[in-house]
């Protein structure tokens, strides 16, 4: 059996909360993966150029970053946390329903920006709540949490695929020359060049194809609708809805009783003070902590380097998912349109499988060992893709391996840094924010380099980013050692001080006894 009875008991005690947070992350996955395969159909719908429609990626990722940064504000009470999750999951369903009505690229960007805010709030709160519930045992449950992102991201392209048009539309505004000039380095002799043809030159059959994609969005809206209902039901069970009292004992009360029995003499007040002092709140509340002046440099560097590693690795995930199709249809690969379309699904399927596989592995192995293995594996995979850059078969194999290695880096890093800091830092907020920033920046940066330097630079960028991420991780290990030495020295000093006080008291008692 992979898990012992203690882990199973913890899960049973918090099953309703845990399953709800997992389901909310399914919404996150649904929303993060549909843009890639539908971007050409959305270009047709909004009568925009390919360059204009790519800014929808930026709008979503930028607002996801903002949502991740401020999401910790809602964790102050269980009511605010669940209410924020309910509103965010409901917003995602509404956005899916209204996307087919967005006939202007600016309106579509605004809709995706709102969904990005909802995704950021979900990302921060769900991570914080699971870390708060399970603490040192959170690695297994975090792996499962991020499995549901991959599962949602896998389901989304599969739903969309039957409704995609065989060919996109292109530029209805007549800027054909500008678009071809901007993308000529990667679109020459590629099937995707037909997407720059003006809309008026397309056949009537293509116009019929483009109108069916709205069914995919409405299906995803219906699939996502049970998620906010599940959050609402949890609020009902927790007696957090004033108009709907429940006779069932609150899950939070049972958790608090369990924590009291585990804390022993320290009491529940100690844990409350730790959370208030260290905080898993927003980035802004972390920076306003008065106790930061007393902390060593290693404490801050662990936050910074952990965030930078995720900035790089999550940036690779975002860039690979967003541009692997563009790389595949451009020379020297020049894969057919339909064949290249499977790469994004394979990548997200590999991430899903990797996160599922990491659940038992995270119980058997320490997070730091998994991080070393995954980072090294990602570097080797991208290096092999560079070497065999003309081999289409290895492109599919490498895409699968890349997804497997990158899949569990975020939850492992979260569990690793929180364990180092003994759950008294702001690692959750810092890491979530850094990961969102990495996806946003790297998509824009890699996309710009591909447009100017050619499709081969796609893999070269991935190799450079992966190597920088590994170097930053080595730095994190060094500062972990420094922080551990600092904590050991602090404990020794406390022990010495206690012994000196004890000796002083004994000496004073001896003097008093001699005088008597």
Coordinates of C-alpha atoms in Angstrom, one line a residue:
X1 CA 0.0 0.0 0.0
X2 CA 1.4 3.4 -1.0
X3 CA 0.0 5.5 1.9
X4 CA 0.0 4.6 5.5
X5 CA -3.0 4.8 7.8
X6 CA -2.0 8.2 9.2
X7 CA -2.2 9.8 5.7
X8 CA -5.5 8.1 5.0
X9 CA -6.9 9.2 8.4
X10 CA -5.9 12.8 7.6
X11 CA -7.6 12.6 4.3
X12 CA -10.8 11.2 5.7
X13 CA -10.9 13.9 8.4
X14 CA -10.6 16.6 5.7
X15 CA -12.1 14.8 2.7
X16 CA -14.9 17.3 2.0
X17 CA -12.6 20.3 2.0
X18 CA -9.9 18.5 0.0
X19 CA -12.2 17.2 -2.7
X20 CA -13.7 20.7 -3.1
X21 CA -10.3 22.3 -3.5
X22 CA -9.4 19.7 -6.0
X23 CA -12.5 20.3 -8.0
X24 CA -11.9 24.0 -8.1
X25 CA -8.5 23.4 -9.6
X26 CA -10.2 21.4 -12.3
X27 CA -11.8 24.7 -13.3
X28 CA -8.4 26.3 -13.4
X29 CA -7.2 23.6 -15.8
X30 CA -10.2 23.9 -18.1
X31 CA -9.6 27.7 -18.4
X32 CA -5.8 27.6 -18.9
X33 CA -5.6 25.2 -21.9
X34 CA -8.4 26.1 -24.3
X35 CA -6.8 29.2 -25.8
X36 CA -4.0 27.4 -27.7
X37 CA -6.1 25.2 -30.0
X38 CA -8.9 27.8 -30.4
X39 CA -6.8 30.8 -31.1
X40 CA -7.2 30.7 -34.9
X41 CA -11.0 30.2 -34.6
X42 CA -11.2 33.1 -32.1
X43 CA -9.1 35.2 -34.6
X44 CA -11.8 34.4 -37.2
X45 CA -14.6 35.3 -34.7
X46 CA -13.1 38.6 -33.8
X47 CA -11.9 39.5 -37.3
X48 CA -8.4 40.3 -36.0
X49 CA -4.8 39.5 -37.0
X50 CA -2.8 36.7 -35.4
X51 CA -0.6 39.3 -33.7
X52 CA -3.6 41.0 -32.2
X53 CA -5.2 37.8 -30.9
X54 CA -2.0 36.7 -29.1
X55 CA -2.4 39.6 -26.7
X56 CA -5.3 37.7 -25.3
X57 CA -2.7 35.3 -23.8
X58 CA -1.0 38.3 -22.1
X59 CA -4.3 39.7 -20.8
X60 CA -5.2 36.4 -19.1
X61 CA -1.7 35.7 -17.7
X62 CA -1.3 39.3 -16.4
X63 CA -4.5 39.3 -14.5
X64 CA -3.8 35.7 -13.3
X65 CA -0.6 37.2 -11.8
X66 CA -2.7 40.0 -10.1
X67 CA -5.2 37.5 -8.8
X68 CA -2.4 35.3 -7.4
X69 CA -0.8 38.3 -5.7
X70 CA -4.0 39.5 -3.9
X71 CA -5.7 36.1 -3.5
X72 CA -4.2 35.6 -0.1
X73 CA -6.3 38.4 1.3
X74 CA -9.4 36.2 1.1
X75 CA -7.8 33.4 3.3
X76 CA -8.3 35.3 6.6
X77 CA -11.5 33.3 7.4
X78 CA -13.0 30.2 6.0
X79 CA -16.0 32.1 5.0
X80 CA -14.0 34.6 2.8
X81 CA -11.9 31.8 1.4
X82 CA -14.8 29.7 0.3
X83 CA -16.8 32.7 -0.9
X84 CA -13.9 33.8 -3.1
X85 CA -13.6 30.3 -4.5
X86 CA -17.3 30.1 -5.2
X87 CA -17.3 33.5 -7.1
X88 CA -14.2 32.6 -9.0
X89 CA -15.5 29.2 -10.2
X90 CA -18.8 30.7 -11.2
X91 CA -17.0 33.5 -13.1
X92 CA -15.1 30.8 -15.1
X93 CA -18.4 29.2 -16.2
X94 CA -19.9 32.6 -17.2
X95 CA -16.8 33.5 -19.2
X96 CA -17.0 30.2 -21.1
X97 CA -20.7 31.0 -21.9
X98 CA -20.0 34.5 -23.2
X99 CA -16.8 33.9 -25.2
X100 CA -18.8 33.1 -28.4
X101 CA -20.5 36.5 -28.0
X102 CA -17.2 38.4 -28.1
X103 CA -16.9 39.6 -31.6
X104 CA -14.1 42.1 -30.9
X105 CA -10.6 41.3 -29.8
X106 CA -10.7 43.9 -27.0
X107 CA -13.9 42.5 -25.6
X108 CA -12.4 39.0 -25.7
X109 CA -9.2 40.3 -24.0
X110 CA -11.3 41.8 -21.2
X111 CA -13.3 38.6 -20.7
X112 CA -10.0 36.6 -20.5
X113 CA -8.6 39.1 -18.1
X114 CA -11.6 38.6 -15.8
X115 CA -11.1 34.8 -16.0
X116 CA -7.4 35.3 -15.2
X117 CA -8.3 37.1 -12.0
X118 CA -10.5 34.2 -11.0
X119 CA -7.8 31.7 -11.8
X120 CA -5.3 33.6 -9.8
X121 CA -7.5 33.7 -6.7
X122 CA -8.2 30.0 -7.1
X123 CA -4.5 29.2 -7.4
X124 CA -3.5 31.0 -4.3
X125 CA -6.4 30.1 -2.0
X126 CA -6.5 26.4 -2.8
X127 CA -2.8 26.0 -2.3
X128 CA -2.9 27.9 1.0
X129 CA -5.9 26.0 2.3
X130 CA -4.3 22.6 1.6
X131 CA -0.9 23.6 3.1
X132 CA -2.7 25.0 6.2
X133 CA -4.7 21.8 6.7
X134 CA -2.0 19.2 6.1
X135 CA 1.2 21.2 6.8
X136 CA 4.2 18.7 6.8
X137 CA 2.0 16.1 5.1
X138 CA 0.8 18.4 2.3
X139 CA 3.2 17.2 -0.4
X140 CA 0.9 14.2 -1.3
X141 CA -2.2 16.3 -1.4
X142 CA -0.6 19.2 -3.3
X143 CA 0.5 16.7 -6.0
X144 CA -3.1 15.5 -6.3
X145 CA -4.3 19.2 -6.4
X146 CA -2.1 20.0 -9.3
X147 CA -3.1 16.7 -11.0
X148 CA -6.5 18.3 -11.4
X149 CA -5.0 21.3 -13.2
X150 CA -3.5 18.8 -15.7
X151 CA -6.8 16.9 -15.9
X152 CA -8.8 20.0 -16.7
X153 CA -6.1 21.1 -19.2
X154 CA -6.4 17.7 -20.9
X155 CA -10.2 17.7 -21.0
X156 CA -10.4 21.2 -22.5
X157 CA -8.6 20.5 -25.8
X158 CA -10.4 17.2 -26.2
X159 CA -13.7 19.0 -25.9
X160 CA -12.7 21.7 -28.3
X161 CA -11.0 19.5 -31.0
X162 CA -14.2 18.2 -32.8
X163 CA -15.5 21.8 -33.2
X164 CA -12.3 23.3 -34.6
X165 CA -12.3 24.4 -38.3
X166 CA -9.8 22.8 -40.6
X167 CA -8.4 26.2 -41.6
X168 CA -8.6 29.5 -39.8
X169 CA -9.8 32.8 -41.3
X170 CA -7.3 35.5 -41.0
X171 CA -7.2 39.2 -41.2
X172 CA -10.5 40.8 -42.0
X173 CA -9.1 44.2 -41.7
X174 CA -6.8 43.9 -44.7
X175 CA -3.4 44.0 -43.0
X176 CA -2.3 40.9 -44.8
X177 CA 1.1 42.3 -45.8
X178 CA 2.0 43.4 -42.3
X179 CA 1.1 40.0 -40.8
X180 CA 3.0 38.0 -43.4
X181 CA 6.1 40.3 -43.0
X182 CA 5.9 40.0 -39.2
X183 CA 5.7 36.2 -39.2
X184 CA 7.6 35.4 -42.5
X185 CA 10.5 33.8 -40.6
X186 CA 8.3 31.0 -39.2
X187 CA 5.4 30.8 -41.6
X188 CA 7.2 30.4 -45.0
X189 CA 6.1 27.2 -46.7
X190 CA 3.9 26.4 -43.7
X191 CA 0.2 25.5 -43.8
X192 CA -0.5 28.1 -41.2
X193 CA 0.2 30.9 -43.7
X194 CA -3.2 30.5 -45.1
X195 CA -4.5 32.1 -41.9
X196 CA -3.3 35.5 -43.2
X197 CA -5.7 35.4 -46.2
X198 CA -8.4 38.0 -45.9
X199 CA -11.8 36.8 -44.7
X200 CA -13.5 37.9 -47.9
X201 CA -11.4 35.4 -49.9
X202 CA -12.5 32.4 -47.9
X203 CA -14.9 29.9 -49.1
X204 CA -18.4 29.5 -47.8
X205 CA -17.5 26.1 -46.4
X206 CA -14.9 27.6 -44.0
X207 CA -17.5 30.1 -42.8
X208 CA -19.7 27.2 -41.8
X209 CA -16.8 25.5 -39.9
X210 CA -15.9 28.6 -37.9
X211 CA -19.3 29.0 -36.4
X212 CA -19.4 25.6 -34.6
X213 CA -16.7 26.3 -32.0
X214 CA -19.2 28.1 -29.7
X215 CA -20.7 24.7 -28.9
X216 CA -17.3 23.7 -27.3
X217 CA -17.4 26.8 -25.0
X218 CA -20.9 26.1 -23.9
X219 CA -20.1 22.5 -23.2
X220 CA -17.2 23.5 -21.0
X221 CA -19.4 26.0 -19.2
X222 CA -21.9 23.2 -18.3
X223 CA -19.1 20.9 -17.3
X224 CA -17.6 23.5 -15.0
X225 CA -21.0 24.5 -13.4
X226 CA -21.0 21.7 -10.7
X227 CA -17.7 23.1 -9.3
X228 CA -19.2 26.4 -7.8
X229 CA -22.2 24.3 -6.7
X230 CA -19.8 22.0 -4.8
X231 CA -18.2 25.0 -3.1
X232 CA -21.6 26.3 -2.1
X233 CA -22.5 23.0 -0.7
X234 CA -19.3 23.0 1.4
X235 CA -20.3 26.5 2.7
X236 CA -23.7 25.0 3.7
X237 CA -22.1 22.1 5.5
X238 CA -19.8 24.5 7.4
X239 CA -22.9 26.6 8.4
X240 CA -21.4 29.6 6.6
X241 CA -24.7 30.5 4.9
X242 CA -26.8 32.5 7.3
X243 CA -30.1 31.7 5.6
X244 CA -29.4 28.0 5.4
X245 CA -28.4 26.6 8.7
X246 CA -27.2 23.0 8.8
X247 CA -27.4 20.4 11.6
X248 CA -24.2 18.7 10.5
X249 CA -21.2 19.3 12.8
X250 CA -18.8 21.7 11.1
X251 CA -15.7 20.2 9.6
X252 CA -13.7 23.1 10.8
X253 CA -14.6 22.3 14.4
X254 CA -13.4 18.7 14.0
X255 CA -10.2 19.9 12.5
X256 CA -9.5 22.3 15.3
X257 CA -10.1 19.5 17.9
X258 CA -7.7 17.3 16.0
X259 CA -5.1 20.1 16.0
X260 CA -5.5 20.6 19.7
X261 CA -4.7 17.0 20.4
X262 CA -1.6 17.1 18.2
X263 CA -0.3 20.4 19.7
X264 CA -0.5 19.2 23.3
X265 CA 0.9 21.7 25.7
X266 CA 1.4 24.4 23.0
X267 CA -2.3 24.8 22.6
X268 CA -4.3 26.1 19.5
X269 CA -3.3 29.7 20.3
X270 CA 0.3 29.0 19.2
X271 CA -0.7 27.8 15.8
X272 CA -3.0 30.9 15.3
X273 CA -0.2 33.2 16.3
X274 CA 2.2 31.5 13.9
X275 CA -0.1 31.9 11.0
X276 CA -0.7 35.5 11.9
X277 CA 2.9 36.2 12.4
X278 CA 4.3 34.3 9.4
X279 CA 1.2 34.6 7.2
X280 CA 0.1 32.8 4.1
X281 CA -1.6 36.0 3.0
X282 CA -1.0 38.2 0.0
X283 CA 2.4 39.5 -1.1
X284 CA 1.6 42.9 0.4
X285 CA 0.7 41.5 3.8
X286 CA 3.9 39.5 3.8
X287 CA 6.0 42.6 3.1
X288 CA 4.3 44.5 5.9
X289 CA 5.3 41.9 8.6
X290 CA 7.1 43.7 11.4
X291 CA 9.1 40.5 12.3
X292 CA 11.0 40.6 9.0
X293 CA 13.9 42.7 10.4
X294 CA 14.9 40.0 12.8
X295 CA 15.1 37.3 10.2
X296 CA 18.4 36.2 8.5
X297 CA 19.3 36.7 4.8
X298 CA 18.8 33.0 4.1
X299 CA 15.1 33.3 5.0
X300 CA 14.6 35.9 2.2
X301 CA 16.8 34.1 -0.3
X302 CA 14.8 30.9 0.0
X303 CA 11.6 32.8 -0.9
X304 CA 13.4 34.6 -3.8
X305 CA 15.2 31.6 -5.3
X306 CA 12.2 29.3 -4.9
X307 CA 10.1 31.9 -6.7
X308 CA 12.7 32.3 -9.5
X309 CA 13.0 28.6 -10.1
X310 CA 9.2 28.4 -10.6
X311 CA 9.4 31.6 -12.7
X312 CA 11.6 29.7 -15.1
X313 CA 9.9 26.3 -15.0
X314 CA 6.3 27.5 -15.2
X315 CA 7.5 29.9 -17.9
X316 CA 8.7 26.8 -19.9
X317 CA 5.3 25.2 -19.4
X318 CA 3.4 28.3 -20.6
X319 CA 5.7 28.9 -23.6
X320 CA 5.8 25.2 -24.7
X321 CA 2.0 24.8 -24.5
X322 CA 1.5 28.1 -26.4
X323 CA 4.1 27.7 -29.2
X324 CA 4.8 24.0 -29.7
X325 CA 2.1 24.1 -32.5
X326 CA 3.8 27.1 -34.2
X327 CA 7.2 25.3 -34.0
X328 CA 5.8 22.1 -35.4
X329 CA 4.1 23.6 -38.5
X330 CA 7.1 25.8 -39.4
X331 CA 10.3 24.6 -41.1
X332 CA 12.2 22.4 -40.6
X333 CA 9.4 20.3 -39.1
X334 CA 6.6 21.4 -41.4
X335 CA 4.1 19.0 -39.9
X336 CA 0.6 18.9 -41.2
X337 CA -2.0 21.1 -39.5
X338 CA -3.9 18.2 -37.9
X339 CA -0.8 16.3 -36.8
X340 CA 0.7 19.3 -35.1
X341 CA -2.6 19.9 -33.3
X342 CA -2.1 16.8 -31.2
X343 CA 1.1 18.1 -29.6
X344 CA -0.7 20.4 -27.1
X345 CA -3.0 17.5 -26.0
X346 CA 0.0 15.2 -25.6
X347 CA 1.8 17.8 -23.5
X348 CA -1.1 18.3 -21.2
X349 CA -1.8 14.6 -21.0
X350 CA 1.8 14.0 -19.9
X351 CA 1.5 16.7 -17.3
X352 CA -1.7 15.0 -16.0
X353 CA 0.0 11.6 -15.9
X354 CA 3.1 13.0 -14.3
X355 CA 1.1 14.6 -11.5
X356 CA -0.8 11.5 -10.9
X357 CA 2.4 9.5 -10.8
X358 CA 3.9 12.0 -8.4
X359 CA 1.2 11.4 -5.7
X360 CA 2.7 8.1 -4.5
X361 CA 6.3 9.2 -5.3
X362 CA 5.9 12.3 -3.1
X363 CA 5.1 10.0 -0.2
X364 CA 8.1 7.8 -0.8
X365 CA 10.7 10.4 -1.7
X366 CA 11.6 13.8 -0.3
X367 CA 10.5 16.8 -2.4
X368 CA 14.2 17.9 -2.9
X369 CA 15.1 14.6 -4.6
X370 CA 12.1 14.8 -6.9
X371 CA 13.0 18.4 -7.8
X372 CA 16.6 17.5 -8.8
X373 CA 15.3 14.5 -10.9
X374 CA 12.6 16.6 -12.6
X375 CA 14.9 19.6 -13.4
X376 CA 17.7 17.4 -14.7
X377 CA 15.2 15.4 -16.8
X378 CA 13.7 18.6 -18.3
X379 CA 17.2 19.8 -19.3
X380 CA 18.1 16.5 -20.9
X381 CA 14.8 16.3 -22.8
X382 CA 15.1 19.8 -24.3
X383 CA 18.7 19.1 -25.2
X384 CA 17.7 15.9 -27.1
X385 CA 14.9 17.9 -28.8
X386 CA 17.6 20.4 -30.0
X387 CA 19.9 17.6 -31.2
X388 CA 17.0 15.8 -33.1
X389 CA 15.3 19.0 -34.2
X390 CA 14.4 17.5 -37.6
X391 CA 12.9 14.3 -36.2
X392 CA 9.1 14.6 -36.0
X393 CA 8.7 11.3 -34.1
X394 CA 11.1 12.4 -31.3
X395 CA 9.2 15.7 -31.2
X396 CA 6.2 13.8 -29.9
X397 CA 8.3 11.7 -27.6
X398 CA 10.1 14.7 -26.3
X399 CA 6.9 16.6 -25.8
X400 CA 5.6 13.7 -23.6
X401 CA 8.8 13.5 -21.6
X402 CA 9.0 17.3 -21.1
X403 CA 5.4 17.3 -19.7
X404 CA 6.3 14.4 -17.4
X405 CA 9.4 16.1 -16.0
X406 CA 7.8 19.6 -15.6
X407 CA 4.5 18.3 -14.2
X408 CA 5.3 18.1 -10.5
X409 CA 8.0 20.8 -10.0
X410 CA 5.5 23.4 -8.7
X411 CA 3.9 21.2 -5.9
X412 CA 7.3 19.8 -5.0
X413 CA 8.8 23.3 -4.7
X414 CA 5.9 24.4 -2.6
X415 CA 6.2 21.5 -0.2
X416 CA 10.0 21.9 -0.1
X417 CA 10.1 25.6 0.8
X418 CA 7.2 25.4 3.3
X419 CA 9.0 22.6 5.0
X420 CA 12.3 24.6 5.2
X421 CA 10.5 27.6 6.6
X422 CA 8.4 25.5 9.0
X423 CA 5.2 27.0 7.6
X424 CA 6.0 30.5 9.0
X425 CA 6.9 32.3 5.8
X426 CA 5.0 33.5 2.8
X427 CA 6.3 30.9 0.5
X428 CA 2.9 30.0 -0.9
X429 CA 2.0 33.5 -2.0
X430 CA 5.5 34.2 -3.3
X431 CA 5.7 30.9 -5.3
X432 CA 2.2 31.2 -6.8
X433 CA 2.9 34.8 -7.8
X434 CA 6.3 34.0 -9.3
X435 CA 4.9 31.1 -11.3
X436 CA 2.1 33.2 -12.8
X437 CA 4.6 36.0 -13.6
X438 CA 6.9 33.4 -15.3
X439 CA 4.1 32.1 -17.6
X440 CA 3.2 35.7 -18.5
X441 CA 6.7 37.0 -19.2
X442 CA 8.0 33.9 -20.9
X443 CA 5.1 33.6 -23.3
X444 CA 5.6 37.1 -24.5
X445 CA 9.4 36.8 -24.6
X446 CA 9.6 33.5 -26.3
X447 CA 6.9 34.5 -28.8
X448 CA 8.8 37.7 -29.7
X449 CA 12.0 35.8 -30.2
X450 CA 10.4 33.2 -32.4
X451 CA 8.8 35.9 -34.6
X452 CA 12.2 37.6 -35.1
X453 CA 14.7 34.8 -35.1
X454 CA 12.8 31.8 -36.5
X455 CA 11.2 28.7 -35.1
X456 CA 14.4 27.0 -34.1
X457 CA 14.9 29.5 -31.4
X458 CA 11.9 28.0 -29.6
X459 CA 13.9 25.0 -28.3
X460 CA 17.0 27.1 -27.7
X461 CA 15.0 29.4 -25.5
X462 CA 13.7 26.4 -23.6
X463 CA 17.2 25.1 -23.1
X464 CA 18.5 28.4 -21.7
X465 CA 15.6 28.9 -19.4
X466 CA 15.8 25.3 -18.0
X467 CA 19.6 25.7 -17.3
X468 CA 19.0 29.0 -15.5
X469 CA 16.3 27.4 -13.4
X470 CA 18.7 24.6 -12.4
X471 CA 21.4 27.0 -11.4
X472 CA 18.9 29.0 -9.3
X473 CA 17.9 25.7 -7.7
X474 CA 21.5 24.9 -6.7
X475 CA 21.6 28.4 -5.1
X476 CA 18.4 27.5 -3.2
X477 CA 20.1 24.3 -1.8
X478 CA 23.1 26.4 -0.6
X479 CA 20.8 28.9 1.2
X480 CA 18.8 26.0 2.7
X481 CA 22.1 24.8 4.3
X482 CA 22.8 28.3 5.6
X483 CA 19.3 28.6 7.0
X484 CA 19.5 25.2 8.7
X485 CA 22.8 26.2 10.3
X486 CA 21.2 29.4 11.5
X487 CA 18.3 27.5 13.1
X488 CA 20.7 25.1 14.7
X489 CA 22.8 27.9 16.1
X490 CA 19.7 29.6 17.4
X491 CA 18.6 26.5 19.2
X492 CA 22.1 26.0 20.7
X493 CA 22.1 29.6 22.0
X494 CA 18.7 29.1 23.6
X495 CA 19.9 25.9 25.3
X496 CA 23.1 27.6 26.5
X497 CA 21.0 30.5 27.9
X498 CA 18.7 28.1 29.6
X499 CA 21.6 26.2 31.2
X500 CA 23.2 29.5 32.4
X501 CA 20.0 30.6 34.0
X502 CA 19.6 27.2 35.7
X503 CA 23.2 27.4 37.0
X504 CA 22.6 30.9 38.3
X505 CA 19.4 29.8 40.1
X506 CA 21.2 26.8 41.6
X507 CA 24.1 29.0 42.8
X508 CA 21.7 31.5 44.3
X509 CA 19.9 28.8 46.2
X510 CA 23.2 27.4 47.5
X511 CA 24.2 30.8 48.8
X512 CA 20.9 31.3 50.5
X513 CA 21.1 27.8 52.2
X514 CA 24.7 28.5 53.4
X515 CA 23.6 31.8 55.0
X516 CA 20.8 30.1 56.8

